[in-house]
Structure formats: C-alpha cells, structure tokens
Amino acid sequence: MEKFDVIIIGAGAAGMFCAAQAGQLGRRVLLLDNGKKAGRKILMSGGGRCNFTNMHTEPAAYLSHNPHFCKSALARYNQWDFIDLVNRHGIAYHEKTLGQLFCDDSAQQIVDLLLKECDAGQVTLRLRSEVLSVERDDRGYTLQLNGTLVQAEKLVIASGGLSMPGLGATPFGYKVADQFGLKVFPTRAALVPFTLHKPLLEQLNTLSGVALPTTITAQDGTLFKEAMLFTHRGLSGPAVLQISSYWQPGEFVTIDLSPATSLDDFIHVQREAHPNLSLKNSLAKILPKRLVEVLQELKQIPDVTLKQLNSKQQGELVNMLHQWRVQPNGTEGYRTAEVTLGGVDTTQLSSKTMEARDVPGLFFIGEVVDVTGWLGGYNFQWAWSSAWACAQAL
Ligand code: FAD
C-alpha cells in the first residue's frame, strides 16, 4: 500500500491546480486521472486557445442553489491572481471580448503551466487510473486502483461534470458524494445549443451558418446581449449557450433580432428617404440578407415597398423582429454542452475549504460542485479559485 498526504481524483483544471498548490505547500500529493492525458478539456477549450479567466469575474456570474457559496473562494484567489501566474509563465494572451482572456497561441500553454506547477510541488501524476473503490477509516481514505491500493489522510474529488463524455467525463464525483451521504442536486447540460421542433427547423433550414447580434431573454427575465448562430440542428452562438443555463424544458425564449436599432425608427427614416424601396431590401441593410429572405418566404415580412407598408403590418413586423418568441425542443445535451448544472450541494461544504462538513478529510472542487459559471472564462476561474481555497486547507 502506497501512502500519500493527499489523493486528488481528476487531473483537469481544478485537480491539477489544487495538486500543484498543495504540493508546493509541502504535501505529498497523488493526482489520478482516468484518461491518457491531463487537462483534456483545457486543450479543447476556447477553440484551442483556452479562455482561462474573465476580467469581470464576480459572484453574480455563477448559478447555484446557494449563490453565496462561491464568494469566499473567488475573493481569496481571484482572476488577477491567475493572470499573475500566466504572466509569470510568460504566456501571451489577449482580451477577445467582454473581459474574456485567451492565450495568443494555444491552450497547451495552460496545460504546460499546470504541469510545471505540479512538478514544482513534486506531485505524483498517474494517468489511465481507474478508481474501483473508496473506503474511509480512522487513518483516512483507501482507494483501490486497478491492481494497487493507495492511502491518504485527505481525498479531493475533482472529477468534473458530465459534459463531453468523449473527454473522460463520468458521474464518479456524484457517486462518491452519495456514498458519504452528501446530497447531489439533479444535473443538466448547460452552455449548450438549442434544438428546434421539426416544422420550425425545416422553415429555418437554409439559415444554417447565419450569425447576428441579439438580445436573448429567458422566461425568468435573465438576458444576454451576444451573438446568435443558426445551425442545422437549431440555435447556437454565445447568446444561446448563455441563456440555455436559465432555460427549463417547455419554456420560451424571446429574441431581439435588432437589439442596436429601433426598427420603428429605422423604417420611419427609410420611408422618408426611399419610399419606393422594397421593405425586404431596406431591412437587409441592418439584418442578414438570408434571414430577411427566409422571413419573407414565411410571410413574416410583407412583400411591399416602404410606402405601401401600413401601420398594422409595421406594428406586427416590429414586434416579431424585436420579440421573436421561440420554444426550443430541447438541447443538444451533454454531448456538446460545455458544463453541467447542479451537482454536490454546497450547503454541506465549507465555502472556505471545500471540505464536507460531516465527512472530515473529503473535499469537492471545480465543476462537480453545484456552482456553474457563465460562458467566457468564468468556469475555469471557479476551478482555479475552488482548487486554491481547498489546497490551503490540505
Ligand atoms: P474537468 O476539467 O472536466 O476535469 C475532470 C477530470 O477528471 C478529467 O480529466 C476526467 O478525465 C477526470 N475523471 C472523471 N471521472 C474520473 C474517474 N472516475 N476517475 C479518474 N478520473 C476521472 N470554461 C472556461 O472557463 N473557458 C473556456 O474556454 C471553456 N471552454 C470549454 C470548451 C469545451 C469544449 C468544454 C467541454 C468546456 C469548456 N469550459 C470552458 C468549461 C471548463 O472546461 C470546465 O468548467 C472545467 O474544465 C472544469 O474543471 P474541473 O477540473 O472541475 O473538471
């Protein structure tokens, strides 16, 4: 039986960062992962450039049944602390939009940073490790791996959520929580594209690939001003991924297709200047041409000139374009979701250390916990912050 001070399960963002910090604080750390590479999601993230944090990180950007839980960790290790670390490793980065920081070159640089930090903490990393069982007694935690037993005083679960099973996601963390009597909130795919009912999908079929700025609003009033993309399955793009976290099956979302321009004002000005211009060509000045064509084929945009457009038609049109109501059929699910909503109930964890209150020595960090960020680097920041807070207590 091999003995360590700490065993961490999951060599993703949270697990690697926690291992590195604990190792550098003098703990003997074993970091286990079921995959053949560490940080597989990091490599895929941000289109291969890893949106590693967000300059505007604040607790309001996180969903949880217990919205206060994330505050302590986010305050004690914040976005500027991680940016400092990125700077110390000489990694060049840029702000893409809305405070989102991406590597200039490659997400591999963030994985390399974490591996170097783990080396500095003399972390033992074991890949392709399947944990067959977890037992607890007065000496701590004993894990049966394929063929060997390992033991440590403290056990950290950093096995992530259920999104992208192809990248090694498993329900392991939820099962361990269950084994030790912790409540797990039901999980759901989030930051995920919407699918549409067949008739609507067929109507919008030729729009696949068209993107436009929107304001999208969920039934609970939450709204995001970001781009939307029509796909061959339904709707995607940052606006849709964001609102998917606030959408419940059966609900509608309301989409403003012209958030920057009041269509009433636009039509008024256009009618004065070009009364004989077709409504279609006029709208194509501010909306994607293919979208205007499809809406006209669907009789949503009348086939008239601006001077022929009567006030009833104009009212209906303006209403439809500023408040397009869509009822998604569902989402693309965990296969393409960036994150998992729900997870280990935070009321049973210390927000300072991430330790289970009633199970000494057992910690949960990262996405397995019921804390889910917006799109834009917020989820990695939660991984770094929760990992750091935990490491200080190991
Ligand atoms: P993970 O990074 O998922 O790590 C969990 C690890 O545990 C994995 O390596 C897994 O193989 C391992 N594991 C699971 N089960 C077991 C088991 N039974 N035994 C052993 N090991 C196990 N967030 C951002 O902030 N910015 C982005 O740019 C961004 N882009 C993303 C792009 C994609 C395609 C996806 C899917 C997600 C993206 N996210 C992004 C979300 C972000 O990747 C996650 O929130 C973050 O990785 C969570 O970190 P974690 O360490 O908790 O879990």
Coordinates of C-alpha atoms and ligand atoms in Angstrom, one line a residue:
M1 CA 0.0 0.0 0.0
E2 CA 1.4 3.4 -1.0
K3 CA 0.8 6.3 1.3
F4 CA 0.3 10.0 0.5
D5 CA -0.9 13.0 2.4
V6 CA -3.5 13.8 -0.2
I7 CA -5.1 12.0 -3.1
I8 CA -6.8 14.1 -5.8
I9 CA -9.1 12.4 -8.3
G10 CA -9.3 14.2 -11.7
A11 CA -6.4 15.8 -13.5
G12 CA -8.5 18.6 -15.0
A13 CA -8.3 22.3 -14.3
A14 CA -9.3 22.1 -10.7
G15 CA -7.4 18.9 -9.8
M16 CA -4.1 19.9 -11.4
F17 CA -4.2 23.4 -9.8
C18 CA -5.0 22.0 -6.4
A19 CA -2.3 19.3 -6.6
A20 CA 0.3 21.9 -7.6
Q21 CA -0.7 24.3 -4.8
A22 CA -0.8 21.5 -2.1
G23 CA 2.5 20.1 -3.3
Q24 CA 4.2 23.4 -3.2
L25 CA 2.8 23.8 0.4
G26 CA 4.8 20.6 1.3
R27 CA 2.1 17.9 1.0
R28 CA 2.8 14.6 -0.7
V29 CA 0.2 14.5 -3.4
L30 CA -1.0 11.8 -5.7
L31 CA -3.1 13.0 -8.7
L32 CA -5.1 10.4 -10.5
D33 CA -7.0 10.6 -13.8
N34 CA -8.8 8.0 -15.9
G35 CA -7.5 9.5 -19.2
K36 CA -4.2 9.1 -21.0
K37 CA -3.6 12.9 -20.9
A38 CA -4.0 15.5 -18.2
G39 CA -6.2 18.6 -18.8
R40 CA -8.1 17.2 -21.9
K41 CA -10.9 19.7 -21.6
I42 CA -8.4 22.6 -21.2
L43 CA -6.9 21.5 -24.5
M44 CA -10.3 21.7 -26.2
S45 CA -11.4 24.9 -24.6
G46 CA -11.8 28.3 -26.2
G47 CA -11.5 26.8 -29.7
G48 CA -8.0 25.5 -28.7
R49 CA -6.9 28.8 -27.2
C50 CA -8.4 28.4 -23.7
N51 CA -10.4 31.3 -22.3
F52 CA -8.7 30.8 -19.0
T53 CA -10.4 33.6 -17.0
N54 CA -12.6 36.6 -17.2
M55 CA -11.5 40.1 -16.1
H56 CA -15.1 40.8 -14.9
T57 CA -15.4 37.7 -12.7
E58 CA -17.9 38.3 -9.9
P59 CA -20.2 36.0 -7.9
A60 CA -23.2 37.2 -10.0
A61 CA -21.8 35.3 -13.0
Y62 CA -22.4 31.9 -11.3
L63 CA -25.6 29.8 -10.9
S64 CA -26.0 27.7 -7.8
H65 CA -28.8 26.7 -5.4
N66 CA -26.7 28.6 -2.9
P67 CA -25.4 31.8 -4.7
H68 CA -23.3 33.0 -1.7
F69 CA -21.1 29.8 -1.7
C70 CA -18.7 30.9 -4.4
K71 CA -17.9 34.3 -2.9
S72 CA -15.2 33.4 -0.5
A73 CA -13.1 31.3 -2.9
L74 CA -13.5 33.8 -5.7
A75 CA -12.4 36.6 -3.4
R76 CA -9.4 34.8 -2.0
Y77 CA -8.0 33.6 -5.3
N78 CA -9.3 35.9 -8.0
Q79 CA -8.9 36.5 -11.7
W80 CA -5.9 38.8 -11.2
D81 CA -4.1 36.1 -9.2
F82 CA -4.4 33.7 -12.1
I83 CA -3.5 36.3 -14.6
D84 CA -0.3 37.0 -12.5
L85 CA 0.5 33.3 -12.7
V86 CA 0.0 33.3 -16.5
N87 CA 2.3 36.4 -16.7
R88 CA 5.0 34.6 -14.6
H89 CA 5.0 31.8 -17.1
G90 CA 5.5 34.2 -19.9
I91 CA 2.2 33.2 -21.7
A92 CA 1.0 35.8 -24.2
Y93 CA -2.8 36.5 -24.1
H94 CA -5.4 38.9 -25.3
E95 CA -9.0 40.0 -24.4
K96 CA -11.3 38.7 -27.1
T97 CA -14.5 40.4 -25.9
L98 CA -16.4 41.1 -22.7
G99 CA -13.3 40.6 -20.4
Q100 CA -12.6 37.1 -21.8
L101 CA -8.9 36.3 -21.8
F102 CA -7.5 33.8 -24.3
C103 CA -3.9 32.5 -25.0
D104 CA -2.5 34.1 -28.1
D105 CA -1.0 30.7 -29.2
S106 CA -2.5 27.6 -27.7
A107 CA -4.4 26.0 -24.8
Q108 CA -1.5 23.6 -24.4
Q109 CA 0.4 26.5 -22.7
I110 CA -2.1 26.4 -19.8
V111 CA -1.7 22.7 -19.5
D112 CA 2.0 23.1 -19.6
L113 CA 1.8 25.8 -16.9
L114 CA -0.2 23.4 -14.7
L115 CA 2.2 20.5 -15.3
K116 CA 5.2 22.7 -14.4
E117 CA 3.5 23.9 -11.3
C118 CA 2.7 20.2 -10.4
D119 CA 6.4 19.4 -10.9
A120 CA 7.4 22.3 -8.6
G121 CA 5.2 20.7 -6.0
Q122 CA 6.6 17.2 -6.7
V123 CA 3.2 15.9 -7.4
T124 CA 2.9 12.2 -8.4
L125 CA 0.6 12.1 -11.5
R126 CA -0.9 8.8 -12.6
L127 CA -2.9 8.7 -15.7
R128 CA -5.1 5.8 -17.0
S129 CA -6.1 5.1 -13.4
E130 CA -9.5 3.6 -12.7
V131 CA -10.7 4.0 -9.1
L132 CA -12.5 0.8 -8.2
S133 CA -13.5 1.7 -4.6
V134 CA -13.1 4.3 -1.9
E135 CA -13.1 3.4 1.8
R136 CA -12.7 5.6 4.8
D137 CA -11.4 4.6 8.3
D138 CA -9.5 6.5 11.1
R139 CA -6.3 6.6 9.0
G140 CA -8.1 8.4 6.2
Y141 CA -9.1 7.1 2.7
T142 CA -8.0 3.9 1.0
L143 CA -8.6 3.7 -2.7
Q144 CA -8.4 0.5 -4.8
L145 CA -7.0 1.2 -8.2
N146 CA -6.5 -1.3 -10.9
G147 CA -4.1 -3.7 -9.1
T148 CA -2.9 -1.4 -6.2
L149 CA -4.1 0.2 -3.0
V150 CA -3.3 3.8 -2.2
Q151 CA -4.0 5.7 1.0
A152 CA -4.1 9.3 2.2
E153 CA -5.4 11.3 5.1
K154 CA -7.3 13.6 2.7
L155 CA -9.2 13.0 -0.5
V156 CA -10.1 15.6 -3.0
I157 CA -12.8 14.9 -5.7
A158 CA -12.1 17.0 -8.8
S159 CA -13.7 14.7 -11.4
G160 CA -15.7 17.4 -13.1
G161 CA -19.3 17.2 -14.5
L162 CA -21.0 15.1 -17.2
S163 CA -20.4 17.3 -20.2
M164 CA -18.4 15.7 -23.1
P165 CA -18.3 12.1 -22.1
G166 CA -15.8 11.6 -25.0
L167 CA -13.3 13.6 -23.0
G168 CA -13.5 11.3 -19.9
A169 CA -16.4 12.8 -18.1
T170 CA -18.0 10.3 -15.6
P171 CA -20.5 10.6 -12.7
F172 CA -17.7 9.4 -10.3
G173 CA -17.8 12.5 -8.1
Y174 CA -21.6 12.3 -7.6
K175 CA -21.3 8.7 -6.7
V176 CA -18.6 9.4 -4.0
A177 CA -20.8 12.2 -2.6
D178 CA -23.7 9.8 -2.5
Q179 CA -21.6 7.1 -0.8
F180 CA -20.7 9.5 2.0
G181 CA -24.2 10.8 2.4
L182 CA -23.9 14.1 0.7
K183 CA -26.9 15.4 -1.3
V184 CA -26.4 15.9 -5.1
F185 CA -28.7 18.3 -7.0
P186 CA -30.0 16.9 -10.3
T187 CA -27.7 17.6 -13.1
R188 CA -28.5 19.2 -16.5
A189 CA -26.5 20.1 -19.6
A190 CA -25.7 23.8 -19.8
L191 CA -23.9 26.3 -22.1
V192 CA -25.4 24.1 -24.8
P193 CA -27.1 24.7 -28.2
F194 CA -30.9 24.5 -28.5
T195 CA -32.6 22.1 -30.8
L196 CA -35.9 23.1 -32.5
H197 CA -39.2 21.4 -33.3
K198 CA -39.1 19.9 -36.8
P199 CA -41.6 22.3 -38.5
L200 CA -39.6 25.4 -37.4
L201 CA -36.3 23.7 -38.1
E202 CA -37.4 23.0 -41.6
Q203 CA -38.5 26.6 -42.1
L204 CA -35.2 27.9 -40.9
N205 CA -33.1 25.2 -42.6
T206 CA -31.4 27.5 -45.1
L207 CA -30.2 29.8 -42.4
S208 CA -27.6 27.4 -41.1
G209 CA -24.4 29.4 -40.6
V210 CA -26.0 32.8 -40.4
A211 CA -25.0 34.8 -37.2
L212 CA -26.3 38.1 -35.9
P213 CA -26.1 40.2 -32.7
T214 CA -29.1 39.6 -30.4
T215 CA -30.5 40.2 -27.0
I216 CA -32.0 36.9 -25.7
T217 CA -34.3 36.7 -22.7
A218 CA -35.3 33.7 -20.7
Q219 CA -38.8 33.4 -19.1
D220 CA -37.3 34.4 -15.7
G221 CA -36.2 37.7 -17.2
T222 CA -32.4 36.9 -17.4
L223 CA -31.0 38.4 -20.6
F224 CA -27.7 38.3 -22.6
K225 CA -26.6 40.6 -25.4
E226 CA -24.4 38.5 -27.5
A227 CA -24.3 36.9 -31.0
M228 CA -26.7 34.1 -32.1
L229 CA -26.0 31.5 -34.7
F230 CA -28.5 29.4 -36.8
T231 CA -27.3 25.8 -37.1
H232 CA -28.7 22.7 -39.0
R233 CA -30.0 21.5 -35.6
G234 CA -31.3 24.7 -34.2
L235 CA -29.8 27.7 -32.5
S236 CA -26.3 28.3 -31.0
G237 CA -23.8 31.0 -30.5
P238 CA -22.8 32.7 -27.2
A239 CA -26.2 34.2 -26.6
V240 CA -28.0 30.9 -26.9
L241 CA -25.3 29.0 -24.8
Q242 CA -25.6 31.6 -22.1
I243 CA -29.4 31.5 -21.9
S244 CA -29.5 27.7 -22.0
S245 CA -28.4 27.7 -18.4
Y246 CA -31.5 29.7 -17.4
W247 CA -34.0 27.7 -19.7
Q248 CA -36.3 24.9 -18.5
P249 CA -37.8 22.4 -20.9
G250 CA -41.1 23.7 -22.3
E251 CA -40.2 27.3 -21.8
F252 CA -39.9 30.0 -24.5
V253 CA -37.0 32.4 -25.1
T254 CA -37.5 35.8 -26.5
I255 CA -35.0 37.1 -29.1
D256 CA -34.5 40.7 -30.2
L257 CA -33.0 40.3 -33.7
S258 CA -32.2 44.0 -34.0
P259 CA -31.0 45.0 -30.5
A260 CA -29.0 48.0 -31.5
T261 CA -31.6 49.7 -33.8
S262 CA -35.2 50.5 -33.1
L263 CA -37.0 49.1 -36.2
D264 CA -39.8 51.6 -35.9
D265 CA -37.3 54.5 -36.1
F266 CA -35.4 52.8 -38.9
I267 CA -38.4 52.2 -41.0
H268 CA -39.6 55.8 -40.4
V269 CA -36.3 57.2 -41.6
Q270 CA -36.0 54.8 -44.5
R271 CA -39.6 55.6 -45.7
E272 CA -38.8 59.3 -45.8
A273 CA -35.6 58.8 -47.8
H274 CA -36.6 55.9 -50.1
P275 CA -40.4 55.4 -50.2
N276 CA -40.2 53.1 -53.3
L277 CA -37.6 50.8 -51.8
S278 CA -38.9 47.3 -51.0
L279 CA -39.2 46.6 -47.3
K280 CA -37.1 43.5 -47.9
N281 CA -34.1 45.4 -49.3
S282 CA -34.5 48.1 -46.7
L283 CA -34.4 45.5 -43.8
A284 CA -31.4 43.8 -45.4
K285 CA -29.4 47.0 -44.5
I286 CA -29.5 46.0 -40.9
L287 CA -30.3 42.3 -40.8
P288 CA -28.6 39.4 -42.6
K289 CA -29.9 39.2 -46.1
R290 CA -30.7 35.5 -45.9
L291 CA -32.7 35.9 -42.7
V292 CA -34.8 38.6 -44.4
E293 CA -35.4 36.4 -47.5
V294 CA -36.5 33.5 -45.3
L295 CA -38.8 35.6 -43.2
Q296 CA -40.4 37.0 -46.4
E297 CA -40.9 33.4 -47.7
L298 CA -42.6 32.6 -44.4
K299 CA -44.8 35.7 -44.9
Q300 CA -43.4 37.3 -41.8
I301 CA -42.1 40.2 -43.8
P302 CA -44.8 41.6 -46.2
D303 CA -43.7 41.8 -49.9
V304 CA -44.4 45.6 -50.2
T305 CA -42.5 48.8 -50.7
L306 CA -41.9 51.1 -47.7
K307 CA -44.7 53.5 -48.7
Q308 CA -47.1 50.6 -49.1
L309 CA -46.4 49.2 -45.6
N310 CA -49.4 50.1 -43.4
S311 CA -49.2 50.7 -39.7
K312 CA -50.7 47.4 -38.6
Q313 CA -48.2 45.5 -40.8
Q314 CA -45.4 47.6 -39.4
G315 CA -46.5 47.0 -35.8
E316 CA -46.6 43.2 -36.3
L317 CA -43.3 43.2 -38.1
V318 CA -41.5 45.3 -35.5
N319 CA -43.0 43.2 -32.7
M320 CA -41.9 40.0 -34.4
L321 CA -38.3 41.2 -35.1
H322 CA -37.8 42.7 -31.6
Q323 CA -39.6 39.9 -29.8
W324 CA -39.2 36.7 -31.7
R325 CA -40.6 34.0 -29.3
V326 CA -39.1 30.6 -29.8
Q327 CA -39.9 27.4 -27.9
P328 CA -36.8 25.1 -28.1
N329 CA -37.5 21.4 -28.5
G330 CA -34.6 20.7 -26.1
T331 CA -30.8 21.0 -26.1
E332 CA -28.0 19.0 -27.7
G333 CA -27.3 17.5 -24.3
Y334 CA -24.1 16.5 -22.6
R335 CA -22.5 15.5 -26.0
T336 CA -21.8 19.2 -26.8
A337 CA -22.5 21.0 -23.6
E338 CA -19.6 23.0 -22.1
V339 CA -20.7 22.5 -18.5
T340 CA -23.1 20.7 -16.1
L341 CA -25.6 22.5 -13.9
G342 CA -26.3 21.1 -10.5
G343 CA -24.0 18.7 -8.6
V344 CA -22.8 18.4 -5.0
D345 CA -25.0 20.5 -2.7
T346 CA -22.8 23.4 -1.4
T347 CA -24.6 23.7 1.9
Q348 CA -22.8 20.6 3.0
L349 CA -19.4 22.0 2.2
S350 CA -17.3 24.7 3.8
S351 CA -17.1 27.6 1.4
K352 CA -13.6 28.4 2.9
T353 CA -12.0 25.0 2.4
M354 CA -14.4 23.0 0.2
E355 CA -14.4 20.2 2.8
A356 CA -17.6 18.2 3.5
R357 CA -18.7 19.4 6.9
D358 CA -19.7 16.0 8.1
V359 CA -17.0 13.9 6.4
P360 CA -13.6 15.1 7.6
G361 CA -10.9 14.9 5.0
L362 CA -13.2 14.8 2.0
F363 CA -13.2 17.8 -0.4
F364 CA -15.0 18.6 -3.6
I365 CA -13.7 21.3 -6.1
G366 CA -14.4 22.5 -9.6
E367 CA -17.4 21.6 -11.7
V368 CA -18.6 18.6 -9.7
V369 CA -19.8 21.2 -7.1
D370 CA -23.2 22.9 -7.7
V371 CA -21.5 26.1 -9.0
T372 CA -21.7 26.9 -12.7
G373 CA -20.4 29.9 -14.4
W374 CA -21.4 31.9 -17.5
L375 CA -19.7 31.4 -20.8
G376 CA -16.5 33.4 -21.0
G377 CA -13.7 32.0 -18.7
Y378 CA -15.9 32.0 -15.6
N379 CA -15.8 28.2 -15.2
F380 CA -12.1 27.9 -15.3
Q381 CA -11.9 30.8 -12.8
W382 CA -14.1 28.7 -10.5
A383 CA -11.8 25.7 -11.0
W384 CA -8.7 27.8 -10.0
S385 CA -10.4 29.6 -7.1
S386 CA -12.0 26.5 -5.5
A387 CA -8.8 24.5 -6.0
W388 CA -6.7 27.2 -4.4
A389 CA -9.1 27.5 -1.4
C390 CA -9.0 23.7 -0.9
A391 CA -5.2 23.5 -1.2
Q392 CA -4.7 25.9 1.7
A393 CA -6.6 23.5 3.9
L394 CA -4.9 20.3 2.9
Ligands
FAD1 P1 -12.5 18.7 -15.7 O1 -11.6 19.7 -16.3 O2 -13.6 18.1 -16.5 O3 -11.6 17.6 -15.2 C1 -12.1 16.4 -14.6 C2 -11.1 15.3 -14.8 O4 -11.5 14.2 -14.0 C3 -11.0 14.9 -16.2 O5 -9.6 14.9 -16.6 C4 -11.6 13.5 -16.2 O6 -11.0 12.7 -17.2 C5 -11.3 13.0 -14.8 N1 -12.2 12.0 -14.3 C6 -13.6 11.9 -14.5 N2 -14.0 10.8 -13.9 C7 -12.9 10.2 -13.4 C8 -12.8 8.9 -12.7 N3 -13.8 8.1 -12.5 N4 -11.5 8.5 -12.4 C9 -10.5 9.3 -12.7 N5 -10.6 10.5 -13.3 C10 -11.8 10.9 -13.7 N6 -14.6 27.0 -19.4 C11 -14.0 28.2 -19.4 O7 -13.9 28.9 -18.4 N7 -13.4 28.7 -20.6 C12 -13.4 28.0 -21.7 O8 -12.8 28.5 -22.8 C13 -14.1 26.8 -21.8 N8 -14.2 26.1 -22.9 C14 -14.8 24.8 -22.9 C15 -14.8 24.1 -24.1 C16 -15.4 22.8 -24.1 C17 -15.5 22.1 -25.3 C18 -15.9 22.3 -22.8 C19 -16.4 20.9 -22.8 C20 -15.8 23.0 -21.7 C21 -15.3 24.3 -21.7 N9 -15.2 25.1 -20.5 C22 -14.6 26.3 -20.5 C23 -15.7 24.5 -19.2 C24 -14.4 24.0 -18.4 O9 -13.7 23.2 -19.3 C25 -14.8 23.2 -17.2 O10 -15.7 24.0 -16.4 C26 -13.6 22.9 -16.3 O11 -12.7 22.1 -17.1 C27 -14.0 22.2 -15.1 O12 -12.8 21.8 -14.4 P2 -12.8 20.5 -13.5 O13 -11.3 20.3 -13.1 O14 -13.8 20.6 -12.4 O15 -13.2 19.3 -14.4

